[in-house]
mmCIF file of C-alpha atoms and ligand atoms in Angstrom:
data_model
loop_
_atom_site.group_PDB
_atom_site.id
_atom_site.type_symbol
_atom_site.label_atom_id
_atom_site.label_comp_id
_atom_site.label_asym_id
_atom_site.label_seq_id
_atom_site.Cartn_x
_atom_site.Cartn_y
_atom_site.Cartn_z
ATOM 1 C CA UNK A 1 -7.407 22.809 5.871
ATOM 2 C CA UNK A 2 -6.644 23.173 9.638
ATOM 3 C CA UNK A 3 -4.716 20.503 11.401
ATOM 4 C CA UNK A 4 -7.311 18.400 13.321
ATOM 5 C CA UNK A 5 -10.001 18.491 10.741
ATOM 6 C CA UNK A 6 -11.966 15.193 10.771
ATOM 7 C CA UNK A 7 -11.557 12.988 7.671
ATOM 8 C CA UNK A 8 -15.255 13.023 6.962
ATOM 9 C CA UNK A 9 -15.274 16.944 6.819
ATOM 10 C CA UNK A 10 -12.107 16.865 4.715
ATOM 11 C CA UNK A 11 -13.699 14.466 2.102
ATOM 12 C CA UNK A 12 -16.899 16.434 1.897
ATOM 13 C CA UNK A 13 -14.931 19.554 1.271
ATOM 14 C CA UNK A 14 -12.838 17.854 -1.343
ATOM 15 C CA UNK A 15 -16.087 16.647 -2.999
ATOM 16 C CA UNK A 16 -17.418 20.125 -3.042
ATOM 17 C CA UNK A 17 -14.497 21.200 -5.096
ATOM 18 C CA UNK A 18 -15.679 19.014 -7.854
ATOM 19 C CA UNK A 19 -19.402 19.848 -8.547
ATOM 20 C CA UNK A 20 -19.698 16.937 -11.069
ATOM 21 C CA UNK A 21 -18.995 14.518 -8.274
ATOM 22 C CA UNK A 22 -21.883 12.264 -7.335
ATOM 23 C CA UNK A 23 -20.826 11.574 -3.833
ATOM 24 C CA UNK A 24 -20.460 7.862 -4.700
ATOM 25 C CA UNK A 25 -16.632 7.981 -4.209
ATOM 26 C CA UNK A 26 -17.001 9.842 -0.816
ATOM 27 C CA UNK A 27 -19.344 7.102 0.386
ATOM 28 C CA UNK A 28 -17.106 4.315 -0.907
ATOM 29 C CA UNK A 29 -14.200 5.898 0.978
ATOM 30 C CA UNK A 30 -16.257 6.134 4.155
ATOM 31 C CA UNK A 31 -17.003 2.341 4.025
ATOM 32 C CA UNK A 32 -13.257 1.794 3.598
ATOM 33 C CA UNK A 33 -12.429 3.960 6.531
ATOM 34 C CA UNK A 34 -14.863 1.928 8.708
ATOM 35 C CA UNK A 35 -13.179 -1.288 7.711
ATOM 36 C CA UNK A 36 -9.890 0.366 8.627
ATOM 37 C CA UNK A 37 -11.017 1.182 12.043
ATOM 38 C CA UNK A 38 -12.308 -2.383 12.677
ATOM 39 C CA UNK A 39 -8.970 -3.773 11.580
ATOM 40 C CA UNK A 40 -7.156 -1.364 13.655
ATOM 41 C CA UNK A 41 -9.174 -2.335 16.757
ATOM 42 C CA UNK A 42 -8.319 -6.136 15.994
ATOM 43 C CA UNK A 43 -4.603 -5.259 15.418
ATOM 44 C CA UNK A 44 -4.504 -3.430 18.729
ATOM 45 C CA UNK A 45 -6.317 -6.234 20.582
ATOM 46 C CA UNK A 46 -3.991 -8.924 18.974
ATOM 47 C CA UNK A 47 -1.642 -9.006 21.953
ATOM 48 C CA UNK A 48 -4.451 -9.089 24.472
ATOM 49 C CA UNK A 49 -6.794 -11.765 23.101
ATOM 50 C CA UNK A 50 -5.673 -14.872 21.635
ATOM 51 C CA UNK A 51 -6.480 -14.313 18.005
ATOM 52 C CA UNK A 52 -2.958 -15.022 16.999
ATOM 53 C CA UNK A 53 -1.502 -18.188 15.674
ATOM 54 C CA UNK A 54 -2.407 -20.233 12.728
ATOM 55 C CA UNK A 55 -5.755 -20.721 11.283
ATOM 56 C CA UNK A 56 -7.511 -23.937 12.782
ATOM 57 C CA UNK A 57 -6.006 -23.798 16.184
ATOM 58 C CA UNK A 58 -8.075 -22.773 19.276
ATOM 59 C CA UNK A 59 -7.826 -19.850 21.635
ATOM 60 C CA UNK A 60 -8.177 -20.095 25.358
ATOM 61 C CA UNK A 61 -11.940 -20.114 25.223
ATOM 62 C CA UNK A 62 -11.767 -23.056 22.989
ATOM 63 C CA UNK A 63 -12.852 -20.954 19.960
ATOM 64 C CA UNK A 64 -11.482 -21.376 16.535
ATOM 65 C CA UNK A 65 -8.907 -18.706 15.881
ATOM 66 C CA UNK A 66 -8.331 -16.950 12.531
ATOM 67 C CA UNK A 67 -5.178 -15.356 11.444
ATOM 68 C CA UNK A 68 -5.196 -11.634 11.502
ATOM 69 C CA UNK A 69 -4.410 -11.294 7.720
ATOM 70 C CA UNK A 70 -7.424 -13.376 6.977
ATOM 71 C CA UNK A 71 -9.552 -11.543 9.339
ATOM 72 C CA UNK A 72 -8.571 -8.214 7.727
ATOM 73 C CA UNK A 73 -9.367 -9.658 4.386
ATOM 74 C CA UNK A 74 -12.765 -10.853 5.488
ATOM 75 C CA UNK A 75 -13.484 -7.634 7.242
ATOM 76 C CA UNK A 76 -12.836 -5.571 4.042
ATOM 77 C CA UNK A 77 -14.987 -7.755 1.859
ATOM 78 C CA UNK A 78 -17.822 -7.736 4.378
ATOM 79 C CA UNK A 79 -17.699 -4.030 4.835
ATOM 80 C CA UNK A 80 -17.254 -3.018 1.312
ATOM 81 C CA UNK A 81 -19.461 -5.413 -0.713
ATOM 82 C CA UNK A 82 -22.863 -4.031 0.154
ATOM 83 C CA UNK A 83 -22.110 -0.295 -0.278
ATOM 84 C CA UNK A 84 -23.341 -0.332 -3.929
ATOM 85 C CA UNK A 85 -20.175 1.419 -5.019
ATOM 86 C CA UNK A 86 -18.074 -1.443 -6.150
ATOM 87 C CA UNK A 87 -18.157 -3.777 -9.008
ATOM 88 C CA UNK A 88 -15.408 -6.081 -7.746
ATOM 89 C CA UNK A 89 -12.559 -6.632 -5.482
ATOM 90 C CA UNK A 90 -9.089 -8.273 -5.591
ATOM 91 C CA UNK A 91 -6.920 -9.162 -2.689
ATOM 92 C CA UNK A 92 -3.419 -10.398 -2.246
ATOM 93 C CA UNK A 93 -4.989 -13.039 0.012
ATOM 94 C CA UNK A 94 -7.369 -14.432 -2.687
ATOM 95 C CA UNK A 95 -6.651 -16.474 -5.773
ATOM 96 C CA UNK A 96 -9.678 -15.180 -7.698
ATOM 97 C CA UNK A 97 -11.525 -11.853 -7.788
ATOM 98 C CA UNK A 98 -14.682 -11.103 -5.857
ATOM 99 C CA UNK A 99 -17.605 -9.952 -8.090
ATOM 100 C CA UNK A 100 -20.027 -7.712 -6.421
ATOM 101 C CA UNK A 101 -23.286 -8.950 -8.231
ATOM 102 C CA UNK A 102 -26.620 -10.459 -7.275
ATOM 103 C CA UNK A 103 -26.890 -9.979 -3.645
ATOM 104 C CA UNK A 104 -25.894 -6.371 -3.680
ATOM 105 C CA UNK A 105 -26.137 -3.388 -6.154
ATOM 106 C CA UNK A 106 -23.342 -3.191 -8.531
ATOM 107 C CA UNK A 107 -21.160 0.070 -8.624
ATOM 108 C CA UNK A 108 -18.458 1.369 -10.800
ATOM 109 C CA UNK A 109 -15.353 1.002 -8.828
ATOM 110 C CA UNK A 110 -12.909 -1.702 -8.396
ATOM 111 C CA UNK A 111 -11.070 -2.133 -4.960
ATOM 112 C CA UNK A 112 -7.680 -3.884 -4.734
ATOM 113 C CA UNK A 113 -5.919 -4.499 -1.461
ATOM 114 C CA UNK A 114 -3.180 -6.091 0.602
ATOM 115 C CA UNK A 115 -5.298 -6.559 3.627
ATOM 116 C CA UNK A 116 -2.404 -6.951 6.019
ATOM 117 C CA UNK A 117 1.100 -5.980 4.861
ATOM 118 C CA UNK A 118 4.036 -7.150 6.969
ATOM 119 C CA UNK A 119 1.833 -10.087 8.438
ATOM 120 C CA UNK A 120 4.986 -11.785 9.586
ATOM 121 C CA UNK A 121 5.441 -8.834 12.129
ATOM 122 C CA UNK A 122 2.159 -9.295 13.795
ATOM 123 C CA UNK A 123 3.288 -11.712 16.402
ATOM 124 C CA UNK A 124 6.124 -9.449 17.508
ATOM 125 C CA UNK A 125 4.102 -6.216 17.803
ATOM 126 C CA UNK A 126 5.680 -4.313 14.831
ATOM 127 C CA UNK A 127 3.818 -1.933 12.666
ATOM 128 C CA UNK A 128 1.677 -3.590 9.870
ATOM 129 C CA UNK A 129 -0.797 -1.974 7.430
ATOM 130 C CA UNK A 130 -3.433 -2.262 4.914
ATOM 131 C CA UNK A 131 -2.612 -1.066 1.345
ATOM 132 C CA UNK A 132 -5.400 -0.247 -1.099
ATOM 133 C CA UNK A 133 -5.916 0.894 -4.733
ATOM 134 C CA UNK A 134 -9.115 1.975 -6.458
ATOM 135 C CA UNK A 135 -9.815 1.788 -10.126
ATOM 136 C CA UNK A 136 -12.924 2.514 -12.298
ATOM 137 C CA UNK A 137 -14.398 -0.782 -13.755
ATOM 138 C CA UNK A 138 -14.048 -0.398 -17.563
ATOM 139 C CA UNK A 139 -16.748 -3.161 -18.437
ATOM 140 C CA UNK A 140 -20.331 -3.989 -17.632
ATOM 141 C CA UNK A 141 -19.380 -7.487 -16.489
ATOM 142 C CA UNK A 142 -16.719 -7.836 -13.950
ATOM 143 C CA UNK A 143 -13.733 -10.002 -15.032
ATOM 144 C CA UNK A 144 -10.194 -10.401 -13.966
ATOM 145 C CA UNK A 145 -9.111 -8.403 -17.096
ATOM 146 C CA UNK A 146 -10.843 -5.294 -15.762
ATOM 147 C CA UNK A 147 -8.323 -5.263 -12.876
ATOM 148 C CA UNK A 148 -5.138 -5.525 -15.151
ATOM 149 C CA UNK A 149 -4.923 -1.659 -15.551
ATOM 150 C CA UNK A 150 -1.741 0.279 -15.457
ATOM 151 C CA UNK A 151 -1.241 2.200 -12.139
ATOM 152 C CA UNK A 152 -1.617 5.497 -13.981
ATOM 153 C CA UNK A 153 -5.383 4.807 -14.172
ATOM 154 C CA UNK A 154 -5.782 4.594 -10.289
ATOM 155 C CA UNK A 155 -8.418 7.146 -8.947
ATOM 156 C CA UNK A 156 -7.293 6.690 -5.477
ATOM 157 C CA UNK A 157 -4.478 4.868 -3.543
ATOM 158 C CA UNK A 158 -3.617 4.795 0.106
ATOM 159 C CA UNK A 159 -2.695 2.810 3.155
ATOM 160 C CA UNK A 160 -3.587 2.554 6.794
ATOM 161 C CA UNK A 161 -0.623 2.037 9.040
ATOM 162 C CA UNK A 162 -1.269 0.262 12.399
ATOM 163 C CA UNK A 163 1.606 1.749 14.269
ATOM 164 C CA UNK A 164 2.151 3.500 17.595
ATOM 165 C CA UNK A 165 -1.008 5.311 16.304
ATOM 166 C CA UNK A 166 -3.267 4.314 13.361
ATOM 167 C CA UNK A 167 -2.661 6.504 10.309
ATOM 168 C CA UNK A 168 -4.411 6.735 7.022
ATOM 169 C CA UNK A 169 -2.499 8.257 4.215
ATOM 170 C CA UNK A 170 -4.141 8.559 0.881
ATOM 171 C CA UNK A 171 -4.179 10.367 -2.585
ATOM 172 C CA UNK A 172 -6.716 10.921 -5.253
ATOM 173 C CA UNK A 173 -4.250 12.599 -7.599
ATOM 174 C CA UNK A 174 -4.312 15.971 -5.719
ATOM 175 C CA UNK A 175 -1.631 15.601 -3.272
ATOM 176 C CA UNK A 176 -1.153 13.212 -0.368
ATOM 177 C CA UNK A 177 -2.843 13.627 2.928
ATOM 178 C CA UNK A 178 -2.306 11.972 6.176
ATOM 179 C CA UNK A 179 -4.832 11.499 9.156
ATOM 180 C CA UNK A 180 -4.219 9.991 12.471
ATOM 181 C CA UNK A 181 -6.775 7.988 14.312
ATOM 182 C CA UNK A 182 -7.981 9.510 17.611
ATOM 183 C CA UNK A 183 -9.169 6.446 19.431
ATOM 184 C CA UNK A 184 -11.118 8.409 22.074
ATOM 185 C CA UNK A 185 -13.520 9.702 19.278
ATOM 186 C CA UNK A 186 -12.974 7.052 16.713
ATOM 187 C CA UNK A 187 -12.216 9.676 14.113
ATOM 188 C CA UNK A 188 -9.278 10.138 11.693
ATOM 189 C CA UNK A 189 -7.969 13.725 12.115
ATOM 190 C CA UNK A 190 -5.866 15.597 9.563
ATOM 191 C CA UNK A 191 -2.360 15.503 10.852
ATOM 192 C CA UNK A 192 -0.243 15.635 7.722
ATOM 193 C CA UNK A 193 -1.629 17.878 4.867
ATOM 194 C CA UNK A 194 -0.052 17.796 1.547
ATOM 195 C CA UNK A 195 2.916 15.476 2.385
ATOM 196 C CA UNK A 196 6.066 16.212 0.281
ATOM 197 C CA UNK A 197 8.933 13.604 0.317
ATOM 198 C CA UNK A 198 12.285 15.155 0.748
ATOM 199 C CA UNK A 199 14.228 15.153 -2.578
ATOM 200 C CA UNK A 200 17.054 13.205 -0.919
ATOM 201 C CA UNK A 201 17.225 11.125 2.055
ATOM 202 C CA UNK A 202 19.851 9.456 4.347
ATOM 203 C CA UNK A 203 18.214 6.144 4.683
ATOM 204 C CA UNK A 204 18.072 3.084 2.676
ATOM 205 C CA UNK A 205 15.788 0.092 3.228
ATOM 206 C CA UNK A 206 16.595 -3.321 1.679
ATOM 207 C CA UNK A 207 16.926 -6.808 3.000
ATOM 208 C CA UNK A 208 20.689 -7.154 2.886
ATOM 209 C CA UNK A 209 20.301 -10.863 3.932
ATOM 210 C CA UNK A 210 19.536 -11.356 0.233
ATOM 211 C CA UNK A 211 22.858 -9.811 -0.858
ATOM 212 C CA UNK A 212 24.349 -13.079 -2.156
ATOM 213 C CA UNK A 213 21.557 -13.244 -4.659
ATOM 214 C CA UNK A 214 21.821 -9.680 -5.855
ATOM 215 C CA UNK A 215 22.732 -8.542 -9.388
ATOM 216 C CA UNK A 216 25.763 -6.379 -9.698
ATOM 217 C CA UNK A 217 23.671 -3.122 -10.040
ATOM 218 C CA UNK A 218 22.108 -3.602 -6.571
ATOM 219 C CA UNK A 219 25.636 -4.535 -4.956
ATOM 220 C CA UNK A 220 27.170 -1.446 -6.452
ATOM 221 C CA UNK A 221 24.517 0.939 -5.488
ATOM 222 C CA UNK A 222 24.397 -0.154 -1.886
ATOM 223 C CA UNK A 223 28.197 -0.017 -1.688
ATOM 224 C CA UNK A 224 28.117 3.527 -3.052
ATOM 225 C CA UNK A 225 25.526 4.590 -0.424
ATOM 226 C CA UNK A 226 27.722 3.081 2.308
ATOM 227 C CA UNK A 227 30.838 4.822 0.993
ATOM 228 C CA UNK A 228 29.250 8.253 0.759
ATOM 229 C CA UNK A 229 30.926 11.069 2.768
ATOM 230 C CA UNK A 230 27.872 12.163 4.616
ATOM 231 C CA UNK A 231 27.121 8.544 5.516
ATOM 232 C CA UNK A 232 23.684 6.914 5.447
ATOM 233 C CA UNK A 233 21.617 4.524 7.643
ATOM 234 C CA UNK A 234 19.940 1.359 6.956
ATOM 235 C CA UNK A 235 16.378 0.903 8.167
ATOM 236 C CA UNK A 236 14.446 -2.193 7.295
ATOM 237 C CA UNK A 237 11.443 -3.314 9.376
ATOM 238 C CA UNK A 238 10.025 -6.027 6.923
ATOM 239 C CA UNK A 239 6.749 -4.309 6.602
ATOM 240 C CA UNK A 240 6.758 -2.444 3.426
ATOM 241 C CA UNK A 241 4.055 -0.061 4.424
ATOM 242 C CA UNK A 242 6.121 0.940 7.542
ATOM 243 C CA UNK A 243 9.431 1.204 5.702
ATOM 244 C CA UNK A 244 7.603 3.293 3.035
ATOM 245 C CA UNK A 245 5.907 5.492 5.496
ATOM 246 C CA UNK A 246 9.253 6.463 7.184
ATOM 247 C CA UNK A 247 10.862 7.257 4.014
ATOM 248 C CA UNK A 248 7.777 9.359 2.813
ATOM 249 C CA UNK A 249 8.058 11.513 5.811
ATOM 250 C CA UNK A 250 11.766 11.656 6.374
ATOM 251 C CA UNK A 251 13.244 10.873 2.936
ATOM 252 C CA UNK A 252 15.006 7.830 1.850
ATOM 253 C CA UNK A 253 14.810 4.881 -0.618
ATOM 254 C CA UNK A 254 13.265 1.401 -0.385
ATOM 255 C CA UNK A 255 14.396 -1.377 -2.562
ATOM 256 C CA UNK A 256 13.089 -4.875 -3.229
ATOM 257 C CA UNK A 257 14.951 -5.463 -6.575
ATOM 258 C CA UNK A 258 14.799 -8.502 -8.872
ATOM 259 C CA UNK A 259 17.646 -10.963 -7.877
ATOM 260 C CA UNK A 260 19.084 -14.226 -8.956
ATOM 261 C CA UNK A 261 16.526 -15.967 -6.868
ATOM 262 C CA UNK A 262 13.462 -13.873 -7.532
ATOM 263 C CA UNK A 263 13.566 -12.837 -11.248
ATOM 264 C CA UNK A 264 10.545 -10.512 -10.691
ATOM 265 C CA UNK A 265 11.329 -9.273 -7.176
ATOM 266 C CA UNK A 266 8.876 -10.279 -4.437
ATOM 267 C CA UNK A 267 6.198 -7.530 -4.056
ATOM 268 C CA UNK A 268 2.881 -7.503 -5.815
ATOM 269 C CA UNK A 269 2.259 -4.871 -8.485
ATOM 270 C CA UNK A 270 -1.400 -4.403 -8.036
ATOM 271 C CA UNK A 271 -1.718 -4.440 -4.310
ATOM 272 C CA UNK A 272 1.694 -3.059 -3.123
ATOM 273 C CA UNK A 273 3.802 -1.427 -5.828
ATOM 274 C CA UNK A 274 1.047 0.619 -7.593
ATOM 275 C CA UNK A 275 -0.766 2.161 -4.664
ATOM 276 C CA UNK A 276 2.588 3.196 -3.043
ATOM 277 C CA UNK A 277 3.899 4.430 -6.369
ATOM 278 C CA UNK A 278 0.751 6.615 -6.885
ATOM 279 C CA UNK A 279 1.341 8.064 -3.500
ATOM 280 C CA UNK A 280 5.170 8.680 -3.833
ATOM 281 C CA UNK A 281 4.680 10.427 -7.093
ATOM 282 C CA UNK A 282 1.946 12.637 -5.867
ATOM 283 C CA UNK A 283 4.336 13.531 -3.007
ATOM 284 C CA UNK A 284 7.101 14.589 -5.349
ATOM 285 C CA UNK A 285 9.085 11.189 -5.159
ATOM 286 C CA UNK A 286 9.731 8.440 -7.744
ATOM 287 C CA UNK A 287 9.126 4.841 -8.212
ATOM 288 C CA UNK A 288 10.851 2.437 -10.616
ATOM 289 C CA UNK A 289 11.586 -1.123 -11.433
ATOM 290 C CA UNK A 290 15.181 0.100 -12.087
ATOM 291 C CA UNK A 291 14.614 0.742 -15.736
ATOM 292 C CA UNK A 292 10.893 1.744 -16.061
ATOM 293 C CA UNK A 293 8.296 3.679 -14.207
ATOM 294 C CA UNK A 294 6.119 1.314 -12.076
ATOM 295 C CA UNK A 295 2.861 3.184 -12.860
ATOM 296 C CA UNK A 296 3.159 2.513 -16.617
ATOM 297 C CA UNK A 297 3.607 -1.235 -16.392
ATOM 298 C CA UNK A 298 0.537 -2.987 -18.115
ATOM 299 C CA UNK A 299 -0.305 -5.958 -15.667
ATOM 300 C CA UNK A 300 -0.671 -9.314 -17.289
ATOM 301 C CA UNK A 301 -1.925 -11.135 -14.238
ATOM 302 C CA UNK A 302 -3.609 -10.343 -10.907
ATOM 303 C CA UNK A 303 -0.893 -11.498 -8.595
ATOM 304 C CA UNK A 304 2.105 -10.211 -10.755
ATOM 305 C CA UNK A 305 5.283 -9.388 -8.945
ATOM 306 C CA UNK A 306 7.550 -6.537 -9.745
ATOM 307 C CA UNK A 307 10.908 -5.229 -8.605
ATOM 308 C CA UNK A 308 10.419 -2.118 -6.681
ATOM 309 C CA UNK A 309 12.642 0.863 -5.999
ATOM 310 C CA UNK A 310 10.799 3.769 -4.460
ATOM 311 C CA UNK A 311 11.280 6.904 -2.376
ATOM 312 C CA UNK A 312 13.088 10.195 -2.661
ATOM 313 C CA UNK A 313 13.348 11.508 -6.208
ATOM 314 C CA UNK A 314 17.064 12.046 -6.425
ATOM 315 C CA UNK A 315 17.930 8.784 -4.600
ATOM 316 C CA UNK A 316 15.712 6.691 -7.134
ATOM 317 C CA UNK A 317 17.217 8.445 -10.102
ATOM 318 C CA UNK A 318 20.664 7.630 -8.713
ATOM 319 C CA UNK A 319 19.841 4.066 -8.111
ATOM 320 C CA UNK A 320 18.298 3.943 -11.830
ATOM 321 C CA UNK A 321 21.795 5.129 -13.185
ATOM 322 C CA UNK A 322 23.319 1.908 -11.793
ATOM 323 C CA UNK A 323 20.693 -0.222 -13.332
ATOM 324 C CA UNK A 324 21.516 1.565 -16.708
ATOM 325 C CA UNK A 325 25.142 0.843 -16.174
ATOM 326 C CA UNK A 326 24.272 -2.860 -15.708
ATOM 327 C CA UNK A 327 22.484 -3.033 -18.967
ATOM 328 C CA UNK A 328 25.173 -1.096 -20.842
HETATM 329 P P1 AHG B 1 2.795 -9.509 3.110
HETATM 330 O O1 AHG B 1 2.951 -9.432 4.704
HETATM 331 O O2 AHG B 1 1.720 -8.720 2.743
HETATM 332 O O3 AHG B 1 2.988 -10.874 2.621
HETATM 333 O O4 AHG B 1 4.111 -8.497 2.637
HETATM 334 C C1 AHG B 1 5.427 -8.879 3.073
HETATM 335 C C2 AHG B 1 6.310 -8.064 2.232
HETATM 336 C C3 AHG B 1 6.481 -6.678 2.590
HETATM 337 O O5 AHG B 1 5.650 -6.030 3.648
HETATM 338 C C4 AHG B 1 8.060 -6.576 3.099
HETATM 339 O O6 AHG B 1 8.594 -5.386 2.658
HETATM 340 C C5 AHG B 1 8.505 -7.693 2.427
HETATM 341 O O7 AHG B 1 7.494 -8.743 2.331
HETATM 342 C C6 AHG B 1 9.684 -8.307 3.315
HETATM 343 O O8 AHG B 1 10.228 -9.443 2.762
HETATM 344 P P2 AHG B 1 11.520 -10.150 3.141
HETATM 345 O O9 AHG B 1 11.243 -10.857 4.420
HETATM 346 O O10 AHG B 1 11.798 -11.059 2.116
HETATM 347 O O11 AHG B 1 12.504 -9.039 3.192
HETATM 348 MN MN1 MN B 2 2.318 -7.062 1.587
HETATM 349 MN MN1 MN B 3 -0.387 -9.229 2.989
#
């Protein structure tokens, strides 16, 4: 489709390709896009109005201020709960799931999200984002167990990056598409159709401050990268979504491995690793714990953490060879 095509038109065209589609998903996605636009506005205004700071403090008008990640969480729940398309939601910011029942019609999808990824970067005007994953609800009730599905079952995954522009990148299993928000018309316009991640990159992203805790496989792999003839660059913003996005477009590898301090890594399987893994695979890349495919992990709990090695296919495969060596 032509560059500049509005997202709404793009979604309708996609829907028409599947005659069995009821339009429910398209409508759910439109609600999500609305929430994204509202969060984008709030993120953009964060430097101007005093909504930063910790919960409970007051802004210059003497009003209670709310942290932006809590605001984003609330915005998503409020925007999504009455659409009639969801049966439940789970968020990185909430201990328990939110059931959509009683007050609003119940739908068949589950929405899982990290409302604001990279939240420590808000105060310093560095890109942050919202990551989401959509599943079908397998039961007539909505229980926590319904959310514990492997990433291969995702029907859609994506993120909104609040950067120098706001971008939405998503997949429904038919390639990865990127849209850039035109703030003057309030529409996401197609800017990156069918994104393919380069098979090999020149960039690695890892928190080297953790190197004293690393297992040998991590240390050896990073040393190997640094020693390579062609050379490589380190890039680590500290917002997964921003580091991932750069590597998706330019090629490269992101690692948040297990180490001696964090036996399961840091990142969350359901809200971070699974959605980005679905995207990277759809773009021709790869994602792994070091020894298994992220998307095949059967989750045991909602807020489960996982080691994550994700990016260009050849780079992730090379990293995996070091993990194999470690186990041998
Ligand atoms: P969140 O802001 O949603 O809690 O996620 C932060 C994550 C991720 O965005 C980033 O890659 C990672 O934490 C950075 O962690 P370190 O500071 O330990 O490197
Ligand atoms: Mn996060
Ligand atoms: Mn978060």
